[in-house]
Coordinates of N, CA and C in Angstrom, one line a residue:
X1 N 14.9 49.4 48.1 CA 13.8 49.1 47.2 C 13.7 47.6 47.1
X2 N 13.7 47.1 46.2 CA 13.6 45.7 45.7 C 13.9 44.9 44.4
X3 N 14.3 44.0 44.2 CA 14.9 43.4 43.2 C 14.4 43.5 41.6
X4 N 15.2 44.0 40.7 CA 14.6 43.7 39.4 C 14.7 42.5 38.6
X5 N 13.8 42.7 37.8 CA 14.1 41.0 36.9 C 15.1 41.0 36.5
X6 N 16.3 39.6 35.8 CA 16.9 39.4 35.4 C 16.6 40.3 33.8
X7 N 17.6 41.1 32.8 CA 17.2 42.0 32.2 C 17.5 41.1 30.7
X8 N 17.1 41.5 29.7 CA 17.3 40.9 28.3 C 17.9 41.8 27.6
X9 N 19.1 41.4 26.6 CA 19.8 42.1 25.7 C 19.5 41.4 24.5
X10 N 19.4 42.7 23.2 CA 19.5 42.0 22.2 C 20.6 41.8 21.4
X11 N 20.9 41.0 20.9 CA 22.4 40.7 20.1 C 23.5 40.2 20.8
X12 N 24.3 40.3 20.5 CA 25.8 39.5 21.2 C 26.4 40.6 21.6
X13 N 26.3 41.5 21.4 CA 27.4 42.9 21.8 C 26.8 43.6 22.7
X14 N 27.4 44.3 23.5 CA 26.7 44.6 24.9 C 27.6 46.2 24.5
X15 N 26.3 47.0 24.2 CA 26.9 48.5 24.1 C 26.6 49.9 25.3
X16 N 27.6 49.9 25.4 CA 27.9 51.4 27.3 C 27.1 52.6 26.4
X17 N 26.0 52.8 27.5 CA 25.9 54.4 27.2 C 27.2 55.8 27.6
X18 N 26.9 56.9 26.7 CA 27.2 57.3 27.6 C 26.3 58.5 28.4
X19 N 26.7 59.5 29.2 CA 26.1 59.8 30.0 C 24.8 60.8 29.1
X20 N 23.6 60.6 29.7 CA 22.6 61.5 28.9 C 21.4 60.1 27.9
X21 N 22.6 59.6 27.3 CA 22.0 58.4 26.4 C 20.6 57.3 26.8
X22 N 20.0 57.0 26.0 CA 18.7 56.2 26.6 C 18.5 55.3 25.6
X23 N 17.9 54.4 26.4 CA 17.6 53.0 25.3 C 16.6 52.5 26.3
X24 N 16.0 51.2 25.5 CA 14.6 50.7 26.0 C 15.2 49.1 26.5
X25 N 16.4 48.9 27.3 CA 16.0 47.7 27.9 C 16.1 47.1 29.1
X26 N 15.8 46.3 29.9 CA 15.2 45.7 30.5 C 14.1 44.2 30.8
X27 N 13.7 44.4 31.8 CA 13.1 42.8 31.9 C 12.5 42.6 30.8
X28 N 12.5 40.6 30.7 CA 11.9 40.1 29.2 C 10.4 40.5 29.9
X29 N 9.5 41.0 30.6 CA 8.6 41.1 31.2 C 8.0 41.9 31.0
X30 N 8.6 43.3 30.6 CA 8.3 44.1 30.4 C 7.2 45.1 29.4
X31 N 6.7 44.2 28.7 CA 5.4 44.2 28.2 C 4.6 44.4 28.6
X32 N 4.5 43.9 29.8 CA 3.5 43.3 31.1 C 3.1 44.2 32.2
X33 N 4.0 45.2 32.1 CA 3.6 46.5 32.8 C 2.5 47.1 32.9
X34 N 2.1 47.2 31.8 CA 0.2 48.1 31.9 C 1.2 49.4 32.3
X35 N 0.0 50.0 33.4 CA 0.1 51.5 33.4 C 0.8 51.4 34.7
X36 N 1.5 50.6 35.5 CA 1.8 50.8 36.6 C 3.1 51.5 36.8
X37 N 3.4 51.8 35.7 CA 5.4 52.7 35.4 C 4.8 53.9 35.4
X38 N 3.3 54.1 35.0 CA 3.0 55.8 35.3 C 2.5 55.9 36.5
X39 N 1.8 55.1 37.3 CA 1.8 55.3 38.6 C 2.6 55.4 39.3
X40 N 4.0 54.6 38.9 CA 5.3 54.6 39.9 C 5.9 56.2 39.6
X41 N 5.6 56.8 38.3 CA 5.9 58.0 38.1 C 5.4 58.9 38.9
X42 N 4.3 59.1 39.3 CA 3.4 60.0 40.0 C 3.3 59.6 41.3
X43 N 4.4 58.5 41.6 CA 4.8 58.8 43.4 C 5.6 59.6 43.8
X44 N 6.5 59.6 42.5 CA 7.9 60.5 43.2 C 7.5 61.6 43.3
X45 N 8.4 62.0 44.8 CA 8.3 63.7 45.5 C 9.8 64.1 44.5
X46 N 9.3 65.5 44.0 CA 10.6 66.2 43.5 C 11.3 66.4 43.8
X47 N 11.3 66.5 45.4 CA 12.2 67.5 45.9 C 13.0 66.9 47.1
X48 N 12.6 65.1 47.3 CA 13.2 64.1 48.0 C 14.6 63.4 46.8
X49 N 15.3 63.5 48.0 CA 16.7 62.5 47.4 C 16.5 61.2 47.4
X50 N 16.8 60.5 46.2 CA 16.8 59.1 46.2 C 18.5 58.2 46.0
X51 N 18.6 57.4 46.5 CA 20.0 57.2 46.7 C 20.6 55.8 46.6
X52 N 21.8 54.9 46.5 CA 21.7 54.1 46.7 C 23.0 54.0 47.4
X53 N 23.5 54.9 48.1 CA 24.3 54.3 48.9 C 23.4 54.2 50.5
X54 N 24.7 53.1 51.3 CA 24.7 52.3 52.2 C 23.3 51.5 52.0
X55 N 23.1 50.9 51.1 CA 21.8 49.7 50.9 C 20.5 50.5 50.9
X56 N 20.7 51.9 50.9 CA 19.5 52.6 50.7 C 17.7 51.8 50.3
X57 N 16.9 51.8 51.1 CA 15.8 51.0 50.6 C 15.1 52.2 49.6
X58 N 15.3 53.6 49.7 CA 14.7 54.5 49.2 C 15.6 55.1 47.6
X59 N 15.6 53.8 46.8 CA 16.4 54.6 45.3 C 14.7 55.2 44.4
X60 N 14.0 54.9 44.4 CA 13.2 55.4 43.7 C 11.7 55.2 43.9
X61 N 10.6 55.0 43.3 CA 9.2 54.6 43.4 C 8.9 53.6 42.5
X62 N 7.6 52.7 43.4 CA 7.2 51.8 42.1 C 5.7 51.1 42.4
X63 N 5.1 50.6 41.8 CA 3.6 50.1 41.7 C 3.8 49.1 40.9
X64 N 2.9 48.4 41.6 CA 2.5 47.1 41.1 C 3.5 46.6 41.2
X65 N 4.5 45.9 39.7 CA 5.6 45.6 39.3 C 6.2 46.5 38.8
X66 N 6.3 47.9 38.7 CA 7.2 48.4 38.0 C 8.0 49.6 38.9
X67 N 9.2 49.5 38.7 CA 9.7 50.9 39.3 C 10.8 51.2 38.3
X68 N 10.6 53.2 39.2 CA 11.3 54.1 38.8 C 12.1 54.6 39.6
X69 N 13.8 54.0 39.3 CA 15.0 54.2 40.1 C 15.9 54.5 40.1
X70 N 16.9 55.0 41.1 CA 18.5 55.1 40.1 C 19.2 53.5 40.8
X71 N 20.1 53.4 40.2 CA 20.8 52.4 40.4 C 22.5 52.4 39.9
X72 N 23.2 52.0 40.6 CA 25.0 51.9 40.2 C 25.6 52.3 41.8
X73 N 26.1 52.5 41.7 CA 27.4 52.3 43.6 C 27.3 53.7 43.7
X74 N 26.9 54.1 44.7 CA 26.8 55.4 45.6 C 26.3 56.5 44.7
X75 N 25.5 56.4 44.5 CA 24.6 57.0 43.3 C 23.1 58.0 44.3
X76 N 22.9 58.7 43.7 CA 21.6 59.8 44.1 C 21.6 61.2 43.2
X77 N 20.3 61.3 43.5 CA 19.4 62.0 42.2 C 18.4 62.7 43.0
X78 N 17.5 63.5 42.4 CA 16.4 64.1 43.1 C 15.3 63.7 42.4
X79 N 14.2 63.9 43.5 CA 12.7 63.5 42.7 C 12.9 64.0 41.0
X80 N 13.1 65.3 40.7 CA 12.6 65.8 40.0 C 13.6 65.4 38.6
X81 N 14.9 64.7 39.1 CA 15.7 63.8 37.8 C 15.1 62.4 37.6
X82 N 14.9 62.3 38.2 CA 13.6 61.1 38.4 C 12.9 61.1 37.3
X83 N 12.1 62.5 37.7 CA 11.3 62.3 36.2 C 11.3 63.0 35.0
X84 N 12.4 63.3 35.1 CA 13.0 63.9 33.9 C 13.5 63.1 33.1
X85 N 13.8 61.8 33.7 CA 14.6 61.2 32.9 C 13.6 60.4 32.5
X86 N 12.4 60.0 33.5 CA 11.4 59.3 32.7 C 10.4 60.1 31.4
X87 N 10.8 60.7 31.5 CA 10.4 61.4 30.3 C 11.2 61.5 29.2
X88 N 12.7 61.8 29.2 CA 13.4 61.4 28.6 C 13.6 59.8 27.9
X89 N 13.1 58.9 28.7 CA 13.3 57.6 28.2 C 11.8 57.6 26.9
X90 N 10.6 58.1 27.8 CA 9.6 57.9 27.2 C 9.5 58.7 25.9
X91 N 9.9 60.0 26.1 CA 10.1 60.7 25.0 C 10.9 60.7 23.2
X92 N 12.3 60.9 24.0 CA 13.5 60.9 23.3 C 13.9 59.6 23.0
X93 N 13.7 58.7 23.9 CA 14.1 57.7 23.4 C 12.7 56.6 22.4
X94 N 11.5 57.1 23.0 CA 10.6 56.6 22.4 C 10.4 55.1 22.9
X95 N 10.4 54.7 24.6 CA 10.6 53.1 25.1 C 9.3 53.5 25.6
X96 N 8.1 52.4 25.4 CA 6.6 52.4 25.7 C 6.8 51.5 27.1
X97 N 7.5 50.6 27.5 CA 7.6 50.2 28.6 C 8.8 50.4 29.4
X98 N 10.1 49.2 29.2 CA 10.9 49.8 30.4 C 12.1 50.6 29.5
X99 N 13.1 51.1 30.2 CA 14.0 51.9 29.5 C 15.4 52.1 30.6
X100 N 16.5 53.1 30.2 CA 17.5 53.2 31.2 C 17.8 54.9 30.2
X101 N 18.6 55.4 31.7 CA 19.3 56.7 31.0 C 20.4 56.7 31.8
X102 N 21.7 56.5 31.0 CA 22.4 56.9 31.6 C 22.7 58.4 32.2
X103 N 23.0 58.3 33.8 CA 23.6 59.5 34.1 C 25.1 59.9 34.4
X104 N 25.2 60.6 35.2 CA 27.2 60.9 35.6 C 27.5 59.6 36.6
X105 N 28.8 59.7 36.5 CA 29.6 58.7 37.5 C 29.2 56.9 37.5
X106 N 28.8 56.4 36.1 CA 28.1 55.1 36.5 C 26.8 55.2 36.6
X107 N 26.1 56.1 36.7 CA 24.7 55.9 37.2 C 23.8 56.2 36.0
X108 N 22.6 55.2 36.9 CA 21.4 55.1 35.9 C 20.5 55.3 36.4
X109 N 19.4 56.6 35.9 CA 17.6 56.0 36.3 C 17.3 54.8 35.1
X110 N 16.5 54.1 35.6 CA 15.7 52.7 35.1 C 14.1 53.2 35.4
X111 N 13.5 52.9 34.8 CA 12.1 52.0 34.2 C 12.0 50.5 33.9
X112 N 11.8 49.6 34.8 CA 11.8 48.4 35.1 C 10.8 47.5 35.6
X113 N 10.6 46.4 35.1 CA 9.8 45.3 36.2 C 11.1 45.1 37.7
X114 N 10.1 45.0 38.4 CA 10.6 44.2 39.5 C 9.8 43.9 40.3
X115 N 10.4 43.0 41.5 CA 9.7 42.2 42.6 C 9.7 42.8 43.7
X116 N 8.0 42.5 44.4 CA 8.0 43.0 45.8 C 8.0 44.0 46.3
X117 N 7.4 45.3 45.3 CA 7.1 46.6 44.8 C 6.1 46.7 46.7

């Protein structure tokens, strides 16, 4: 896939999900998204594995600037956790732009700006 923005934390304390957990952050950019996190939503195939081992170019979908991906060291998911979890971010966690969910073993789907979508 392609590079995300450098990400913004608030506060001095840097707190671990754990697995299931969602919070809303990500690029300082992320305002900036518009609707293109739902378009990146409605690329994903369900039923395609997305992955990130061996440099995988295929971890997730994205438009414009925004994608939806997993991310952490030898990591994969299916279309359809994909968008489960983006609905979990948008839902449960209540993040209007970008978000993360932790999953098992290290891994994350994101909702994110990035570059070169």
């Amino acid at each position: 896939m392609v590079e995300t923005e450098p990400s913004v934390e608030t506060g001095n304390v840097l707190m671990a999900l754990g697995e299931g957990d969602v919070d809303c952050k990500g690029s300082a950019f992320c305002e900036k998204l518009g609707s293109s996190c739902d378009d990146a939503y409605r690329k994903v195939i369900p039923s395609n594995a997305y992955s990130t081992y061996l440099s995988a170019s295929d971890t997730g979908s994205c438009s414009g600037t925004c994608g939806l991906f997993v991310s952490g060291d030898h990591c994969e998911v299916m279309g359809q956790d994909l968008m489960d979890a983006y609905n979990d971010i948008r839902n449960r966690g209540h993040c209007n732009h970008c978000g993360r969910k932790q999953i098992a073993n290290g891994c994350m789907i994101k909702i994110d700006r990035l570059t070169g979508c």
